[in-house]
mmCIF file of N, CA and C in Angstrom:
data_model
loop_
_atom_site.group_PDB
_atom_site.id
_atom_site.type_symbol
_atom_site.label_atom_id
_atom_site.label_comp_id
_atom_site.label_asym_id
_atom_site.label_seq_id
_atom_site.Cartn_x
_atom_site.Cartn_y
_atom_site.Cartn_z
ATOM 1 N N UNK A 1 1.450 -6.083 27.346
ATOM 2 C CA UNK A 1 0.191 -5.494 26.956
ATOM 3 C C UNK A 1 -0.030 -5.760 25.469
ATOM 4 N N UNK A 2 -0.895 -6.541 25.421
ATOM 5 C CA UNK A 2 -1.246 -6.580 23.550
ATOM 6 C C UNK A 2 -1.977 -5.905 22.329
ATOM 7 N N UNK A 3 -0.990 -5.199 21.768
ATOM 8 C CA UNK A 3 -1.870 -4.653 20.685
ATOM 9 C C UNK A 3 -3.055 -4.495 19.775
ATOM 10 N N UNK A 4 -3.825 -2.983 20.557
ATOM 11 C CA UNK A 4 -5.254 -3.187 19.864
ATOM 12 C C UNK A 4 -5.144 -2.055 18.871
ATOM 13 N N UNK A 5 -5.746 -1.898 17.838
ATOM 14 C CA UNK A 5 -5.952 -0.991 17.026
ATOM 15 C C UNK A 5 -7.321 -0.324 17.594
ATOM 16 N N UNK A 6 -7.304 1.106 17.244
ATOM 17 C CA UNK A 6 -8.635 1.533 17.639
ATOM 18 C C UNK A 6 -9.617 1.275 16.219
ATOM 19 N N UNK A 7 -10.932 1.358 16.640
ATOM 20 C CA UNK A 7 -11.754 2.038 16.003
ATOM 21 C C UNK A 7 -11.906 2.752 14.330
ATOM 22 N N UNK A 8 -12.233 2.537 13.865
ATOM 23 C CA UNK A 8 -11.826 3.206 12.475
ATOM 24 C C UNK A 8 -12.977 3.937 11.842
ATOM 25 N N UNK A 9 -14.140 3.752 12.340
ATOM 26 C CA UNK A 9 -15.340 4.458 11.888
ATOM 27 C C UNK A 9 -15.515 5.159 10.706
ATOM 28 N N UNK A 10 -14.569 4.220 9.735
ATOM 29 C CA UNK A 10 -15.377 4.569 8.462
ATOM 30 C C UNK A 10 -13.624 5.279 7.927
ATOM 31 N N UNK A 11 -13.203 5.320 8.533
ATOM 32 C CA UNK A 11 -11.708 6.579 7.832
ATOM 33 C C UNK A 11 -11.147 5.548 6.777
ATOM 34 N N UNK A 12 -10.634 6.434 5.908
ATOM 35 C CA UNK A 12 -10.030 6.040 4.265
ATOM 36 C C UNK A 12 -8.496 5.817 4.747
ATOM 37 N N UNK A 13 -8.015 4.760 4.720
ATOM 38 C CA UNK A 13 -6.227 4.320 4.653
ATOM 39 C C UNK A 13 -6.226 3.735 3.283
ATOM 40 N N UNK A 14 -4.927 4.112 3.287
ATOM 41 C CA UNK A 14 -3.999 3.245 1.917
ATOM 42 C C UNK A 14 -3.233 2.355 2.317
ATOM 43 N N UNK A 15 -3.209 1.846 1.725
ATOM 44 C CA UNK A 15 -2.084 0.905 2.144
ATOM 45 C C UNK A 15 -1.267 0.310 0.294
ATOM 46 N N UNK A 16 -0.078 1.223 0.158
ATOM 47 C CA UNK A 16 0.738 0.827 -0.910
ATOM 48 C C UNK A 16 1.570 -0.856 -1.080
ATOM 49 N N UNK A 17 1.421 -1.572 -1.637
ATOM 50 C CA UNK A 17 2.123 -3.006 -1.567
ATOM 51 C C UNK A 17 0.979 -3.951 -0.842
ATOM 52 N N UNK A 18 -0.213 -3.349 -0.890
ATOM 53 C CA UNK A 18 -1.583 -4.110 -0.416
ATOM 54 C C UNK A 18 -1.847 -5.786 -0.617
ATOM 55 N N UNK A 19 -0.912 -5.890 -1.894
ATOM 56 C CA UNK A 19 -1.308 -7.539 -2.014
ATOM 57 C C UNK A 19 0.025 -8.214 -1.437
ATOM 58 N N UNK A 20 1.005 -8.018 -0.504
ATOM 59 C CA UNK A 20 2.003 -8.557 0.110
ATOM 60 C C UNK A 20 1.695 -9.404 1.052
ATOM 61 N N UNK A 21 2.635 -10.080 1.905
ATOM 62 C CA UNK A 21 1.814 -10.769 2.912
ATOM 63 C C UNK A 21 2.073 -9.356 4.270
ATOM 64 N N UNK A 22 2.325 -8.898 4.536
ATOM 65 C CA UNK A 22 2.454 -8.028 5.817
ATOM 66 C C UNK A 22 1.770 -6.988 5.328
ATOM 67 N N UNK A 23 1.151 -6.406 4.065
ATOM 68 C CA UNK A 23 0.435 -5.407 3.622
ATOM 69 C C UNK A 23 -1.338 -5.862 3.819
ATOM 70 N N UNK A 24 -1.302 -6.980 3.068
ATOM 71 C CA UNK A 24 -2.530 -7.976 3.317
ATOM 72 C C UNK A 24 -2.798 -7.785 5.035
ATOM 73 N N UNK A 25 -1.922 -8.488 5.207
ATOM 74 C CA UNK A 25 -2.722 -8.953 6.929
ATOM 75 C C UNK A 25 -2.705 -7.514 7.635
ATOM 76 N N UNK A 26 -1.914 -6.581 6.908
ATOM 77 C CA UNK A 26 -2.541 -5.066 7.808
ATOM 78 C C UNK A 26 -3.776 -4.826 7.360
ATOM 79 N N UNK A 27 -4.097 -4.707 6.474
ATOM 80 C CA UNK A 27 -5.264 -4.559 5.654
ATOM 81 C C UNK A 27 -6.886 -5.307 6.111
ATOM 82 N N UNK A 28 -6.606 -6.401 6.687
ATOM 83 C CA UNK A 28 -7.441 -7.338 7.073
ATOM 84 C C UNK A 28 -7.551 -7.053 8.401
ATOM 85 N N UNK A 29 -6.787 -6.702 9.349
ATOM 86 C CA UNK A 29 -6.560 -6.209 10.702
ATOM 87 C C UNK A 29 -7.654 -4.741 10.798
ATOM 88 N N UNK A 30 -7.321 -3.775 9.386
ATOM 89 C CA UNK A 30 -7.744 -2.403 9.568
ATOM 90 C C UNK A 30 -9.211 -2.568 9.415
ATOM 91 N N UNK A 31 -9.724 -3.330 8.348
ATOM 92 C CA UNK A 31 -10.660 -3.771 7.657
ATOM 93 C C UNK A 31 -11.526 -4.018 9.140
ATOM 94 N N UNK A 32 -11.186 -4.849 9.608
ATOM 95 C CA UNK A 32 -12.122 -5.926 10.807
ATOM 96 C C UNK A 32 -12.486 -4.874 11.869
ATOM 97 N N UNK A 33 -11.512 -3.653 11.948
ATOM 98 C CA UNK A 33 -11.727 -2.648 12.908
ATOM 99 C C UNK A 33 -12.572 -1.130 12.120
ATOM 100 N N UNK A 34 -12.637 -1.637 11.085
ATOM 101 C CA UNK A 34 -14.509 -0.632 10.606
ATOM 102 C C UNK A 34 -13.395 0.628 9.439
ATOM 103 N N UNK A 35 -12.434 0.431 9.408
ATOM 104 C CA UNK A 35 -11.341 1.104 8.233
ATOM 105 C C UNK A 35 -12.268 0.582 7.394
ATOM 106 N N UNK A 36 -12.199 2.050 6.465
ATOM 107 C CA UNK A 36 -12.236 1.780 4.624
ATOM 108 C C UNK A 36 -11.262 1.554 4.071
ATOM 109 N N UNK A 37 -10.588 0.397 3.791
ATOM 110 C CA UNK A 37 -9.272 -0.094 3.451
ATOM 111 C C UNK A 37 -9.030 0.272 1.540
ATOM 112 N N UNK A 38 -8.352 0.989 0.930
ATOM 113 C CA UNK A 38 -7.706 0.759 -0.107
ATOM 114 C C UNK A 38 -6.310 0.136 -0.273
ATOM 115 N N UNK A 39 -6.406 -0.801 -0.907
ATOM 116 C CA UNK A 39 -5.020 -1.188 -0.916
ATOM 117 C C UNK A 39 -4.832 -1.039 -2.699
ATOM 118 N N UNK A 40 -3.358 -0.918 -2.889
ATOM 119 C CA UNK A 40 -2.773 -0.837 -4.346
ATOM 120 C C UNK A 40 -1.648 -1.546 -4.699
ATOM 121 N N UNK A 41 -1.695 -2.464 -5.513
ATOM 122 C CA UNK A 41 -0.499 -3.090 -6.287
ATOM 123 C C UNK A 41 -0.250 -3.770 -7.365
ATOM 124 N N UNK A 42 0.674 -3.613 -8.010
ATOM 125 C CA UNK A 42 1.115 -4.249 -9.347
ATOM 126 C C UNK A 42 0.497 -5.376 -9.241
ATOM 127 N N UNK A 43 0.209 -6.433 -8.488
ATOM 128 C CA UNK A 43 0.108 -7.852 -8.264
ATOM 129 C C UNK A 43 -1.330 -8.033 -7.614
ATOM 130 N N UNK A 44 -1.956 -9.048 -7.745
ATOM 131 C CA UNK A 44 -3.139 -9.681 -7.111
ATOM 132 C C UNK A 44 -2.263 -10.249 -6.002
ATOM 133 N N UNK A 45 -3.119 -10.451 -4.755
ATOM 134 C CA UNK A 45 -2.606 -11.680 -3.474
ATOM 135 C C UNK A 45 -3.124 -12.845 -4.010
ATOM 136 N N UNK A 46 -2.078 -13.693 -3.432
ATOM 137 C CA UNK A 46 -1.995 -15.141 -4.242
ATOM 138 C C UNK A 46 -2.766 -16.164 -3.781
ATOM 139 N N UNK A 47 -3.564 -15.978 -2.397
ATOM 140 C CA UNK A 47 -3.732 -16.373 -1.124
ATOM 141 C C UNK A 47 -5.319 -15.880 -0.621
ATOM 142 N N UNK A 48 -5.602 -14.606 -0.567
ATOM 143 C CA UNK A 48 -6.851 -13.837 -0.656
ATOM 144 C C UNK A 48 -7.141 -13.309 -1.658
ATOM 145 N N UNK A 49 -8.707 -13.518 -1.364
ATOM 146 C CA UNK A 49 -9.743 -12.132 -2.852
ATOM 147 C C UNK A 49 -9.653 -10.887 -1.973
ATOM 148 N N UNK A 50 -9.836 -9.646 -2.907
ATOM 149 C CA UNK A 50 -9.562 -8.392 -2.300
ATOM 150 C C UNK A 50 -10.758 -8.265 -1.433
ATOM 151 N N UNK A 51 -11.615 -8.762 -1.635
ATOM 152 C CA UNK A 51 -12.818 -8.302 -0.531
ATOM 153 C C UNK A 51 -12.308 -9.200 1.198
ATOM 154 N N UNK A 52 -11.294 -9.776 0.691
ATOM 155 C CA UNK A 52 -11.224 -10.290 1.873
ATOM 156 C C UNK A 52 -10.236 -9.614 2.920
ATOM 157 N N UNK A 53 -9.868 -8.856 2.285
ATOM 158 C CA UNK A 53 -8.781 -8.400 2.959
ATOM 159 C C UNK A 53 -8.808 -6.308 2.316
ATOM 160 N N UNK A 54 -9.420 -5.899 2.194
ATOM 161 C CA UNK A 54 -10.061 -4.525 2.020
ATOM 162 C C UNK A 54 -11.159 -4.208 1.310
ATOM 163 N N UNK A 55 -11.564 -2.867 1.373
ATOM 164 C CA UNK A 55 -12.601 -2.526 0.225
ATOM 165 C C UNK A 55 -12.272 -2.373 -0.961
ATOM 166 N N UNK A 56 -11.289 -1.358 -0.716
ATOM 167 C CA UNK A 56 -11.053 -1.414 -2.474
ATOM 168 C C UNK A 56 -9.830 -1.993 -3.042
ATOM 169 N N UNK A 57 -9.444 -2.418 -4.225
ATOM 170 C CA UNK A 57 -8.098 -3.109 -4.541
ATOM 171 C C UNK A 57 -7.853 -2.738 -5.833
ATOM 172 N N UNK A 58 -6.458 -1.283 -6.254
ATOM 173 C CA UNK A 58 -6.408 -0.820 -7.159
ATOM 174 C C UNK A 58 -5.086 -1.561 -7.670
ATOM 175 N N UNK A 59 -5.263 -2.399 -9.266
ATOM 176 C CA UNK A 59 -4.407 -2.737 -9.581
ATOM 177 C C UNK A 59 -3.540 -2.062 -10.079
ATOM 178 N N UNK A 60 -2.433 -1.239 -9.477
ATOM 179 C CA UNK A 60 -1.558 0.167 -10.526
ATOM 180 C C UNK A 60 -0.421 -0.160 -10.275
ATOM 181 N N UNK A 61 0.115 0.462 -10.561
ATOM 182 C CA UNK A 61 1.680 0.956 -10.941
ATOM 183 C C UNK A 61 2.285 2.046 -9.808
ATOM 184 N N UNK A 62 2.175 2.176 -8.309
ATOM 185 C CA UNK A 62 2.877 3.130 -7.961
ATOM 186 C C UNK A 62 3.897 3.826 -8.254
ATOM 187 N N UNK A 63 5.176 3.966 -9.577
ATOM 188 C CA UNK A 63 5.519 4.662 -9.718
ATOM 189 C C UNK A 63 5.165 5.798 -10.766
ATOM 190 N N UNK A 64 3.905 5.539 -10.169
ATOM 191 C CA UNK A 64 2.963 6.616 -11.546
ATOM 192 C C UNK A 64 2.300 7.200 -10.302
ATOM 193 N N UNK A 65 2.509 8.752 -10.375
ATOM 194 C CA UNK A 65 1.781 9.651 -9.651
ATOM 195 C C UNK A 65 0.719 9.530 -9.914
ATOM 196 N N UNK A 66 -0.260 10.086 -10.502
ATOM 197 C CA UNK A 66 -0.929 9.417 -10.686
ATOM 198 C C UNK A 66 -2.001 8.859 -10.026
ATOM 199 N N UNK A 67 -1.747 7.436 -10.347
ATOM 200 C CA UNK A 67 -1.549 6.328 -9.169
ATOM 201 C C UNK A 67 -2.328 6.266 -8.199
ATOM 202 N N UNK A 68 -0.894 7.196 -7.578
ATOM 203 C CA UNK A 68 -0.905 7.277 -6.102
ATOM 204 C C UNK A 68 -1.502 8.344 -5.420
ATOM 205 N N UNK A 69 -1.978 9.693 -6.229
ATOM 206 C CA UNK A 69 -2.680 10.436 -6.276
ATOM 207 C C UNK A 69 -4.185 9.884 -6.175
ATOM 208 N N UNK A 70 -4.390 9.234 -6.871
ATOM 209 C CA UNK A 70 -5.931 8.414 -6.813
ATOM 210 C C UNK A 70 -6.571 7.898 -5.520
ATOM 211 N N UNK A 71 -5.251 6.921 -5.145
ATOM 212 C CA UNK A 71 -5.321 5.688 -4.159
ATOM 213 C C UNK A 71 -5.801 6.438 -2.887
ATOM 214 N N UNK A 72 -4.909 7.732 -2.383
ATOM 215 C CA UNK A 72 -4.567 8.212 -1.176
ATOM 216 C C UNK A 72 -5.510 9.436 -1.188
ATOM 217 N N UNK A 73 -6.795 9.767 -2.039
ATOM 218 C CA UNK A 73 -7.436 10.675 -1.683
ATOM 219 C C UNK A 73 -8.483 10.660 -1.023
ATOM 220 N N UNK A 74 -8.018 11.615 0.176
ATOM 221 C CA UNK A 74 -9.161 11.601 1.701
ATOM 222 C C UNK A 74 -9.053 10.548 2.554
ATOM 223 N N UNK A 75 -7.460 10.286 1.916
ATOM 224 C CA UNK A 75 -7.268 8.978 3.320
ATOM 225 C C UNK A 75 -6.349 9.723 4.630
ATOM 226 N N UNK A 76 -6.827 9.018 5.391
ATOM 227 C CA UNK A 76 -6.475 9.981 7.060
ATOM 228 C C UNK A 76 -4.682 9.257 7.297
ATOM 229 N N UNK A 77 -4.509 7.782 6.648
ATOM 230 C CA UNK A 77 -4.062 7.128 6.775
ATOM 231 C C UNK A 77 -2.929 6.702 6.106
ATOM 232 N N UNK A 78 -1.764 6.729 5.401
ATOM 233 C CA UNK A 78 -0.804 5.994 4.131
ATOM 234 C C UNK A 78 0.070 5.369 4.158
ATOM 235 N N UNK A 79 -0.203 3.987 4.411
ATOM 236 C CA UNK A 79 0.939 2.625 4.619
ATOM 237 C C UNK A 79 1.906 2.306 3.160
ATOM 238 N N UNK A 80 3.158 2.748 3.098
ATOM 239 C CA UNK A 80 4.039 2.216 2.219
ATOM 240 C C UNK A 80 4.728 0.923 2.177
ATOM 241 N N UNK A 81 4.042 0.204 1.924
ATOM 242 C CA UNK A 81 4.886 -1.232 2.499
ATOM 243 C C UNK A 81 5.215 -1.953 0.860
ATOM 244 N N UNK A 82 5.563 -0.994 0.146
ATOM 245 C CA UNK A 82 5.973 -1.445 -1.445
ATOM 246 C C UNK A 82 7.059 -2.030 -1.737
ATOM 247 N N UNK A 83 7.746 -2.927 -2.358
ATOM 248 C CA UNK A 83 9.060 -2.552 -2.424
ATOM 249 C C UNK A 83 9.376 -4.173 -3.507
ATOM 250 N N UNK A 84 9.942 -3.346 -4.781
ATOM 251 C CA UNK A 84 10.275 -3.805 -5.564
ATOM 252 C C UNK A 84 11.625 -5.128 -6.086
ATOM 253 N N UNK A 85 11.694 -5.919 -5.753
ATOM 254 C CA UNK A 85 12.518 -7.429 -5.415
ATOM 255 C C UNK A 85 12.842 -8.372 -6.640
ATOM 256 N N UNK A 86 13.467 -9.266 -6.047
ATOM 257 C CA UNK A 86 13.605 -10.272 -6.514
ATOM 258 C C UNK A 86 14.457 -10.943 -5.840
ATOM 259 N N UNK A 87 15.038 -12.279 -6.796
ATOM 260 C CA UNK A 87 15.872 -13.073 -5.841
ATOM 261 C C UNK A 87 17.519 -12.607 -5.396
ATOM 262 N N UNK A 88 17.928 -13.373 -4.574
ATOM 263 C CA UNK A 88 19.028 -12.650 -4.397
ATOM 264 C C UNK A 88 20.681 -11.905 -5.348
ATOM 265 N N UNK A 89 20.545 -12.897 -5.973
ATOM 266 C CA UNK A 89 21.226 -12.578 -7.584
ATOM 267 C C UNK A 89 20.555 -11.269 -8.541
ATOM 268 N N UNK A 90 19.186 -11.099 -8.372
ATOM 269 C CA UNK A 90 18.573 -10.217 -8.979
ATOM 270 C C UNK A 90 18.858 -9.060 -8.095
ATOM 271 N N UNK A 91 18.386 -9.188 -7.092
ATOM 272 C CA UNK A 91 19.010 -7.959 -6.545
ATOM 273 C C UNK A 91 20.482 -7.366 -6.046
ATOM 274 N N UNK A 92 21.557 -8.282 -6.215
ATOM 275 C CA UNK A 92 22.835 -7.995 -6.359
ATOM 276 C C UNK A 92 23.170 -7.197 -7.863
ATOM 277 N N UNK A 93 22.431 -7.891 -8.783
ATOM 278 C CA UNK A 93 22.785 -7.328 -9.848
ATOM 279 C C UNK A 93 22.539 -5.975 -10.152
ATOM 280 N N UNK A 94 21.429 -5.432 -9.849
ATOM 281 C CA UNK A 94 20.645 -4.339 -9.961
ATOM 282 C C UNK A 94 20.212 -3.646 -9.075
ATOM 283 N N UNK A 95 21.130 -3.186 -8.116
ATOM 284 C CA UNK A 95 20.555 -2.666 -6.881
ATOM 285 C C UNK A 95 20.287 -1.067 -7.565
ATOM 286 N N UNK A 96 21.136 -0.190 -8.313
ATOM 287 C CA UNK A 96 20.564 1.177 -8.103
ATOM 288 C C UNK A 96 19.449 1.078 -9.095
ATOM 289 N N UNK A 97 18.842 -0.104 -10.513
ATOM 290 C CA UNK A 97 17.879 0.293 -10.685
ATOM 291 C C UNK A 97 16.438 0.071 -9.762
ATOM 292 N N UNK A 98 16.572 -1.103 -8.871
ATOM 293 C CA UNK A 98 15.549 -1.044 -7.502
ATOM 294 C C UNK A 98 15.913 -0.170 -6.698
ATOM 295 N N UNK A 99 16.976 0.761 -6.567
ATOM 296 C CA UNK A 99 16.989 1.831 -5.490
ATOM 297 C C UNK A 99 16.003 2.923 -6.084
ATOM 298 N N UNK A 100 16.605 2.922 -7.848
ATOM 299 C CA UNK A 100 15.283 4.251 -8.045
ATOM 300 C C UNK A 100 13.918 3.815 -7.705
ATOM 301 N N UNK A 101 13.985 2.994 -8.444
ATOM 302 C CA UNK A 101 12.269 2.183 -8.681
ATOM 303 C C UNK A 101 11.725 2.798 -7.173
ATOM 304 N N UNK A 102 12.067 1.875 -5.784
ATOM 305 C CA UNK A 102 11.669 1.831 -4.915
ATOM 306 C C UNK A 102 11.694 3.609 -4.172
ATOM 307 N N UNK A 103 13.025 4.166 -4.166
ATOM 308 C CA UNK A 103 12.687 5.584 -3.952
ATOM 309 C C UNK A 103 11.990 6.402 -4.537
ATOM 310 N N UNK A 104 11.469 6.148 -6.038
ATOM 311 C CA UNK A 104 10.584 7.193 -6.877
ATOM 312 C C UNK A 104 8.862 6.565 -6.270
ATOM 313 N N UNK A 105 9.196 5.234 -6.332
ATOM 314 C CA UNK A 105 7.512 4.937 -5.339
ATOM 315 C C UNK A 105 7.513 5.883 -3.993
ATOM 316 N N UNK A 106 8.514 5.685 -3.137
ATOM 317 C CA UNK A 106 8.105 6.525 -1.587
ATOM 318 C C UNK A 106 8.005 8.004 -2.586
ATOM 319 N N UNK A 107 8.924 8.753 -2.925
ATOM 320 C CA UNK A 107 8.552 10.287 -3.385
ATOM 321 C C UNK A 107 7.243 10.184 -3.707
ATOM 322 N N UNK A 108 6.578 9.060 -4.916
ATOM 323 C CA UNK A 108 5.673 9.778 -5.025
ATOM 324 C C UNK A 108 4.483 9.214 -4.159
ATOM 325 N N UNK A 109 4.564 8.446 -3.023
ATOM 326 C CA UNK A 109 3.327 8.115 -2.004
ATOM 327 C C UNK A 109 3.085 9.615 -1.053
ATOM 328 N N UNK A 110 4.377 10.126 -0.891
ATOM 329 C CA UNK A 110 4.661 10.925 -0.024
ATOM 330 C C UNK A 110 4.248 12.186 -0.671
ATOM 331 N N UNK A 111 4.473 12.068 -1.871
ATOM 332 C CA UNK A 111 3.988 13.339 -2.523
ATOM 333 C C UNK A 111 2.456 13.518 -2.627
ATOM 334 N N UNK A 112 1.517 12.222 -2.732
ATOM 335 C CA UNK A 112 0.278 12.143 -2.864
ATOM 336 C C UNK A 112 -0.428 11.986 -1.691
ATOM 337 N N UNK A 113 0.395 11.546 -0.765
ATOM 338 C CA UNK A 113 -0.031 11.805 1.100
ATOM 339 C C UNK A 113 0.093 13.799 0.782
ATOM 340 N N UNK A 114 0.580 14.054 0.603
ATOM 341 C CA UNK A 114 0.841 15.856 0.877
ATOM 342 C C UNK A 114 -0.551 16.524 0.056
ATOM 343 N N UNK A 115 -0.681 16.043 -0.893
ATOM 344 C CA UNK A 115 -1.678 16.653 -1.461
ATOM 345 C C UNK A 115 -2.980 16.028 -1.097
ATOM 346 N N UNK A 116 -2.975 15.375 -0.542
ATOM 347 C CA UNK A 116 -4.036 14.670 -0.055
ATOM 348 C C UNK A 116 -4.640 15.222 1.208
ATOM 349 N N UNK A 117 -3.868 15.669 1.631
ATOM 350 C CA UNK A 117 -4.319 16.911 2.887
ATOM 351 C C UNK A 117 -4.695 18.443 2.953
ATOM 352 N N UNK A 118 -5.080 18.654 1.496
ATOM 353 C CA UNK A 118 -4.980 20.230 1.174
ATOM 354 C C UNK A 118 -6.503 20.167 0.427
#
């Protein structure tokens, strides 16, 4: 059975790590199905313009509340697909400072999904 997304009639998603390639093509998927797509990331997509792939495209810093407070307000929706890298040497070297990096982004998506519902 192949995967359909429903309907989106207008509802606000986030989507964190928006200019990735698996953040992008969610984004473009949500988009085509009538989602108000925000996406947010440090980076432009290298590949698409933001209109092509959501409505809005906030260039920030998710580990700034902030941020992520902004991105995720009155969204029904909050895709974390962030996650802070490099090559494989880079990330051998430095794994607990990408463990914070990347866990202080989910705390604070998760923290701005919570308030985002009140």
């Amino acid at each position: 059975m192949p995967f359909t997304v429903p309907p989106g009639s207008g509802k606000r998603v986030c989507i964190g790590g928006g200019a990735n390639f698996i953040g992008s093509h969610l984004a473009k998927t949500l988009k085509q199905n009538s989602y108000h797509v925000i996406c947010v990331d440090w980076v432009q997509n290298e590949f698409m313009k933001p209109d092509e792939f959501c409505d809005e495209f906030i260039l920030g810093d998710l580990r700034q509340l902030s941020v992520c407070i902004g991105a995720t307000k009155d969204c029904v929706h909050v895709y974390n697909l962030t996650a802070d890298m490099g090559s494989m040497g880079f990330i051998e070297s430095n794994q607990s400072v990408l463990t914070y990096i990347n866990t202080s982004i989910s705390i604070n998506m998760l923290e701005a999904s919570h308030r985002s519902l009140r």
